[in-house]
Amino acid sequence: MVTRTRLIHHLLTTLALTGLAVAAWAVWLGWDQQRDQHPDGSTTGPYEAWQVIGLVLTVLAPVYWAAARGYVPAAVLGTTAGLAGAAFYDWSDDASGLFVIGVGLIALGTLAATGLVSGLVTSWKLRARLEPGY
């Protein structure tokens, strides 16, 4: 049975992870809006690989923390909602409307990655609890 206190902890953890994901997006990606023009006329960007890697590593720590404490739904849903919401806000000025596809891909990728990380952390914690020497 889920107690009221546990439910409140889940809700607060979900909200905190949502806020952390939005803040991480702003820090790593939100400031970079310029596409890079190459000598051949092609454009890339606006994000560099190091920015995306930094974002992933930044949100990985709170996801691990939450999953290790049994807040798996909060880890998955909070982070996914935060990154998808930040992407929606950041990209919504695209007149073509194709940004919605990108936001959907961000949401699906984040859902899959946080679900995988949370599952691995939970299984490691369970195994450590069942096998004292592990």
JSON list of C-alpha atoms in Angstrom, two decimals:
[
{"chain": "A", "resi": 1, "resn": "MET", "atom": "CA", "xyz": [0.00, 0.00, 0.00]},
{"chain": "A", "resi": 2, "resn": "VAL", "atom": "CA", "xyz": [1.29, 3.44, -0.93]},
{"chain": "A", "resi": 3, "resn": "THR", "atom": "CA", "xyz": [1.19, 5.88, 1.93]},
{"chain": "A", "resi": 4, "resn": "ARG", "atom": "CA", "xyz": [0.30, 9.53, 1.52]},
{"chain": "A", "resi": 5, "resn": "THR", "atom": "CA", "xyz": [3.85, 10.53, 2.47]},
{"chain": "A", "resi": 6, "resn": "ARG", "atom": "CA", "xyz": [5.35, 8.23, -0.17]},
{"chain": "A", "resi": 7, "resn": "LEU", "atom": "CA", "xyz": [2.95, 9.63, -2.76]},
{"chain": "A", "resi": 8, "resn": "ILE", "atom": "CA", "xyz": [3.96, 13.20, -1.87]},
{"chain": "A", "resi": 9, "resn": "HIS", "atom": "CA", "xyz": [7.64, 12.21, -2.12]},
{"chain": "A", "resi": 10, "resn": "HIS", "atom": "CA", "xyz": [7.00, 10.75, -5.59]},
{"chain": "A", "resi": 11, "resn": "LEU", "atom": "CA", "xyz": [5.21, 13.91, -6.69]},
{"chain": "A", "resi": 12, "resn": "LEU", "atom": "CA", "xyz": [7.90, 16.22, -5.32]},
{"chain": "A", "resi": 13, "resn": "THR", "atom": "CA", "xyz": [10.66, 14.12, -6.88]},
{"chain": "A", "resi": 14, "resn": "THR", "atom": "CA", "xyz": [8.86, 14.19, -10.23]},
{"chain": "A", "resi": 15, "resn": "LEU", "atom": "CA", "xyz": [8.52, 17.98, -10.06]},
{"chain": "A", "resi": 16, "resn": "ALA", "atom": "CA", "xyz": [12.15, 18.40, -9.00]},
{"chain": "A", "resi": 17, "resn": "LEU", "atom": "CA", "xyz": [13.40, 16.20, -11.85]},
{"chain": "A", "resi": 18, "resn": "THR", "atom": "CA", "xyz": [11.22, 18.09, -14.31]},
{"chain": "A", "resi": 19, "resn": "GLY", "atom": "CA", "xyz": [12.72, 21.37, -13.12]},
{"chain": "A", "resi": 20, "resn": "LEU", "atom": "CA", "xyz": [16.25, 19.97, -13.21]},
{"chain": "A", "resi": 21, "resn": "ALA", "atom": "CA", "xyz": [15.77, 18.72, -16.77]},
{"chain": "A", "resi": 22, "resn": "VAL", "atom": "CA", "xyz": [14.46, 22.12, -17.92]},
{"chain": "A", "resi": 23, "resn": "ALA", "atom": "CA", "xyz": [17.37, 23.87, -16.20]},
{"chain": "A", "resi": 24, "resn": "ALA", "atom": "CA", "xyz": [19.88, 21.47, -17.75]},
{"chain": "A", "resi": 25, "resn": "TRP", "atom": "CA", "xyz": [18.40, 22.14, -21.20]},
{"chain": "A", "resi": 26, "resn": "ALA", "atom": "CA", "xyz": [18.70, 25.88, -20.63]},
{"chain": "A", "resi": 27, "resn": "VAL", "atom": "CA", "xyz": [22.30, 25.61, -19.45]},
{"chain": "A", "resi": 28, "resn": "TRP", "atom": "CA", "xyz": [23.53, 23.26, -22.16]},
{"chain": "A", "resi": 29, "resn": "LEU", "atom": "CA", "xyz": [21.34, 24.00, -25.19]},
{"chain": "A", "resi": 30, "resn": "GLY", "atom": "CA", "xyz": [19.04, 26.95, -24.57]},
{"chain": "A", "resi": 31, "resn": "TRP", "atom": "CA", "xyz": [21.62, 29.65, -25.24]},
{"chain": "A", "resi": 32, "resn": "ASP", "atom": "CA", "xyz": [22.80, 28.29, -28.60]},
{"chain": "A", "resi": 33, "resn": "GLN", "atom": "CA", "xyz": [20.45, 29.38, -31.38]},
{"chain": "A", "resi": 34, "resn": "GLN", "atom": "CA", "xyz": [22.91, 29.99, -34.24]},
{"chain": "A", "resi": 35, "resn": "ARG", "atom": "CA", "xyz": [23.42, 27.49, -37.04]},
{"chain": "A", "resi": 36, "resn": "ASP", "atom": "CA", "xyz": [27.01, 27.02, -38.22]},
{"chain": "A", "resi": 37, "resn": "GLN", "atom": "CA", "xyz": [27.67, 28.02, -41.85]},
{"chain": "A", "resi": 38, "resn": "HIS", "atom": "CA", "xyz": [30.35, 25.93, -43.58]},
{"chain": "A", "resi": 39, "resn": "PRO", "atom": "CA", "xyz": [32.51, 27.08, -46.54]},
{"chain": "A", "resi": 40, "resn": "ASP", "atom": "CA", "xyz": [30.58, 24.79, -48.90]},
{"chain": "A", "resi": 41, "resn": "GLY", "atom": "CA", "xyz": [27.31, 26.56, -48.02]},
{"chain": "A", "resi": 42, "resn": "SER", "atom": "CA", "xyz": [25.88, 23.80, -45.83]},
{"chain": "A", "resi": 43, "resn": "THR", "atom": "CA", "xyz": [24.68, 24.48, -42.32]},
{"chain": "A", "resi": 44, "resn": "THR", "atom": "CA", "xyz": [24.74, 22.40, -39.15]},
{"chain": "A", "resi": 45, "resn": "GLY", "atom": "CA", "xyz": [23.61, 22.91, -35.62]},
{"chain": "A", "resi": 46, "resn": "PRO", "atom": "CA", "xyz": [22.67, 24.77, -33.68]},
{"chain": "A", "resi": 47, "resn": "TYR", "atom": "CA", "xyz": [24.01, 22.30, -31.11]},
{"chain": "A", "resi": 48, "resn": "GLU", "atom": "CA", "xyz": [27.46, 20.75, -30.93]},
{"chain": "A", "resi": 49, "resn": "ALA", "atom": "CA", "xyz": [28.03, 17.17, -29.79]},
{"chain": "A", "resi": 50, "resn": "TRP", "atom": "CA", "xyz": [29.71, 18.30, -26.55]},
{"chain": "A", "resi": 51, "resn": "GLN", "atom": "CA", "xyz": [26.57, 20.23, -25.58]},
{"chain": "A", "resi": 52, "resn": "VAL", "atom": "CA", "xyz": [24.28, 17.22, -26.02]},
{"chain": "A", "resi": 53, "resn": "ILE", "atom": "CA", "xyz": [26.74, 14.94, -24.19]},
{"chain": "A", "resi": 54, "resn": "GLY", "atom": "CA", "xyz": [26.88, 17.46, -21.34]},
{"chain": "A", "resi": 55, "resn": "LEU", "atom": "CA", "xyz": [23.09, 17.53, -21.15]},
{"chain": "A", "resi": 56, "resn": "VAL", "atom": "CA", "xyz": [22.85, 13.73, -21.08]},
{"chain": "A", "resi": 57, "resn": "LEU", "atom": "CA", "xyz": [25.49, 13.41, -18.35]},
{"chain": "A", "resi": 58, "resn": "THR", "atom": "CA", "xyz": [23.85, 16.18, -16.33]},
{"chain": "A", "resi": 59, "resn": "VAL", "atom": "CA", "xyz": [20.41, 14.56, -16.28]},
{"chain": "A", "resi": 60, "resn": "LEU", "atom": "CA", "xyz": [21.88, 11.09, -15.75]},
{"chain": "A", "resi": 61, "resn": "ALA", "atom": "CA", "xyz": [22.93, 11.89, -12.18]},
{"chain": "A", "resi": 62, "resn": "PRO", "atom": "CA", "xyz": [19.45, 12.84, -10.87]},
{"chain": "A", "resi": 63, "resn": "VAL", "atom": "CA", "xyz": [17.88, 9.91, -12.75]},
{"chain": "A", "resi": 64, "resn": "TYR", "atom": "CA", "xyz": [20.32, 7.55, -11.02]},
{"chain": "A", "resi": 65, "resn": "TRP", "atom": "CA", "xyz": [19.65, 9.20, -7.66]},
{"chain": "A", "resi": 66, "resn": "ALA", "atom": "CA", "xyz": [15.87, 8.87, -8.00]},
{"chain": "A", "resi": 67, "resn": "ALA", "atom": "CA", "xyz": [15.94, 5.31, -9.32]},
{"chain": "A", "resi": 68, "resn": "ALA", "atom": "CA", "xyz": [18.31, 4.19, -6.56]},
{"chain": "A", "resi": 69, "resn": "ARG", "atom": "CA", "xyz": [15.77, 5.42, -3.99]},
{"chain": "A", "resi": 70, "resn": "GLY", "atom": "CA", "xyz": [12.82, 3.68, -5.63]},
{"chain": "A", "resi": 71, "resn": "TYR", "atom": "CA", "xyz": [11.37, 6.69, -7.43]},
{"chain": "A", "resi": 72, "resn": "VAL", "atom": "CA", "xyz": [11.48, 5.08, -10.88]},
{"chain": "A", "resi": 73, "resn": "PRO", "atom": "CA", "xyz": [8.27, 6.67, -12.24]},
{"chain": "A", "resi": 74, "resn": "ALA", "atom": "CA", "xyz": [9.53, 10.07, -11.10]},
{"chain": "A", "resi": 75, "resn": "ALA", "atom": "CA", "xyz": [12.92, 9.49, -12.73]},
{"chain": "A", "resi": 76, "resn": "VAL", "atom": "CA", "xyz": [11.38, 8.49, -16.04]},
{"chain": "A", "resi": 77, "resn": "LEU", "atom": "CA", "xyz": [8.38, 10.81, -16.24]},
{"chain": "A", "resi": 78, "resn": "GLY", "atom": "CA", "xyz": [9.93, 13.89, -14.65]},
{"chain": "A", "resi": 79, "resn": "THR", "atom": "CA", "xyz": [13.01, 13.89, -16.85]},
{"chain": "A", "resi": 80, "resn": "THR", "atom": "CA", "xyz": [11.02, 13.09, -20.00]},
{"chain": "A", "resi": 81, "resn": "ALA", "atom": "CA", "xyz": [8.48, 15.85, -19.31]},
{"chain": "A", "resi": 82, "resn": "GLY", "atom": "CA", "xyz": [11.22, 18.37, -18.53]},
{"chain": "A", "resi": 83, "resn": "LEU", "atom": "CA", "xyz": [13.29, 17.74, -21.65]},
{"chain": "A", "resi": 84, "resn": "ALA", "atom": "CA", "xyz": [10.26, 17.49, -23.96]},
{"chain": "A", "resi": 85, "resn": "GLY", "atom": "CA", "xyz": [8.77, 20.68, -22.50]},
{"chain": "A", "resi": 86, "resn": "ALA", "atom": "CA", "xyz": [12.07, 22.54, -22.85]},
{"chain": "A", "resi": 87, "resn": "ALA", "atom": "CA", "xyz": [12.49, 21.36, -26.44]},
{"chain": "A", "resi": 88, "resn": "PHE", "atom": "CA", "xyz": [8.93, 22.42, -27.24]},
{"chain": "A", "resi": 89, "resn": "TYR", "atom": "CA", "xyz": [9.50, 25.87, -25.81]},
{"chain": "A", "resi": 90, "resn": "ASP", "atom": "CA", "xyz": [12.90, 26.27, -27.46]},
{"chain": "A", "resi": 91, "resn": "TRP", "atom": "CA", "xyz": [11.85, 25.07, -30.91]},
{"chain": "A", "resi": 92, "resn": "SER", "atom": "CA", "xyz": [8.25, 26.35, -31.09]},
{"chain": "A", "resi": 93, "resn": "ASP", "atom": "CA", "xyz": [9.19, 29.37, -33.20]},
{"chain": "A", "resi": 94, "resn": "ASP", "atom": "CA", "xyz": [9.75, 27.06, -36.20]},
{"chain": "A", "resi": 95, "resn": "ALA", "atom": "CA", "xyz": [7.17, 28.16, -38.78]},
{"chain": "A", "resi": 96, "resn": "SER", "atom": "CA", "xyz": [7.14, 24.80, -40.60]},
{"chain": "A", "resi": 97, "resn": "GLY", "atom": "CA", "xyz": [5.67, 22.98, -37.61]},
{"chain": "A", "resi": 98, "resn": "LEU", "atom": "CA", "xyz": [8.21, 20.18, -37.98]},
{"chain": "A", "resi": 99, "resn": "PHE", "atom": "CA", "xyz": [9.58, 20.95, -34.52]},
{"chain": "A", "resi": 100, "resn": "VAL", "atom": "CA", "xyz": [6.77, 18.78, -33.14]},
{"chain": "A", "resi": 101, "resn": "ILE", "atom": "CA", "xyz": [8.45, 15.72, -34.68]},
{"chain": "A", "resi": 102, "resn": "GLY", "atom": "CA", "xyz": [11.72, 16.65, -33.00]},
{"chain": "A", "resi": 103, "resn": "VAL", "atom": "CA", "xyz": [9.99, 17.13, -29.67]},
{"chain": "A", "resi": 104, "resn": "GLY", "atom": "CA", "xyz": [8.35, 13.72, -30.08]},
{"chain": "A", "resi": 105, "resn": "LEU", "atom": "CA", "xyz": [11.73, 12.15, -30.77]},
{"chain": "A", "resi": 106, "resn": "ILE", "atom": "CA", "xyz": [13.21, 13.86, -27.71]},
{"chain": "A", "resi": 107, "resn": "ALA", "atom": "CA", "xyz": [10.34, 12.51, -25.61]},
{"chain": "A", "resi": 108, "resn": "LEU", "atom": "CA", "xyz": [10.65, 8.95, -26.97]},
{"chain": "A", "resi": 109, "resn": "GLY", "atom": "CA", "xyz": [14.42, 8.90, -26.64]},
{"chain": "A", "resi": 110, "resn": "THR", "atom": "CA", "xyz": [14.35, 10.27, -23.12]},
{"chain": "A", "resi": 111, "resn": "LEU", "atom": "CA", "xyz": [11.61, 7.86, -22.11]},
{"chain": "A", "resi": 112, "resn": "ALA", "atom": "CA", "xyz": [13.60, 4.90, -23.44]},
{"chain": "A", "resi": 113, "resn": "ALA", "atom": "CA", "xyz": [16.94, 6.01, -21.98]},
{"chain": "A", "resi": 114, "resn": "THR", "atom": "CA", "xyz": [15.62, 6.91, -18.53]},
{"chain": "A", "resi": 115, "resn": "GLY", "atom": "CA", "xyz": [13.59, 3.71, -18.44]},
{"chain": "A", "resi": 116, "resn": "LEU", "atom": "CA", "xyz": [16.69, 1.68, -19.28]},
{"chain": "A", "resi": 117, "resn": "VAL", "atom": "CA", "xyz": [18.88, 3.47, -16.73]},
{"chain": "A", "resi": 118, "resn": "SER", "atom": "CA", "xyz": [16.20, 3.21, -14.04]},
{"chain": "A", "resi": 119, "resn": "GLY", "atom": "CA", "xyz": [15.72, -0.48, -14.76]},
{"chain": "A", "resi": 120, "resn": "LEU", "atom": "CA", "xyz": [19.46, -1.16, -14.55]},
{"chain": "A", "resi": 121, "resn": "VAL", "atom": "CA", "xyz": [19.83, 0.79, -11.31]},
{"chain": "A", "resi": 122, "resn": "THR", "atom": "CA", "xyz": [16.83, -0.98, -9.77]},
{"chain": "A", "resi": 123, "resn": "SER", "atom": "CA", "xyz": [18.14, -4.40, -10.75]},
{"chain": "A", "resi": 124, "resn": "TRP", "atom": "CA", "xyz": [21.61, -3.60, -9.35]},
{"chain": "A", "resi": 125, "resn": "LYS", "atom": "CA", "xyz": [20.08, -2.44, -6.08]},
{"chain": "A", "resi": 126, "resn": "LEU", "atom": "CA", "xyz": [17.88, -5.53, -5.88]},
{"chain": "A", "resi": 127, "resn": "ARG", "atom": "CA", "xyz": [20.79, -7.82, -6.63]},
{"chain": "A", "resi": 128, "resn": "ALA", "atom": "CA", "xyz": [22.95, -6.11, -4.00]},
{"chain": "A", "resi": 129, "resn": "ARG", "atom": "CA", "xyz": [20.17, -6.57, -1.46]},
{"chain": "A", "resi": 130, "resn": "LEU", "atom": "CA", "xyz": [19.70, -10.26, -2.29]},
{"chain": "A", "resi": 131, "resn": "GLU", "atom": "CA", "xyz": [23.41, -11.13, -2.54]},
{"chain": "A", "resi": 132, "resn": "PRO", "atom": "CA", "xyz": [25.25, -9.74, 0.48]},
{"chain": "A", "resi": 133, "resn": "GLY", "atom": "CA", "xyz": [28.71, -10.19, -1.07]},
{"chain": "A", "resi": 134, "resn": "TYR", "atom": "CA", "xyz": [27.78, -8.37, -4.30]}
]
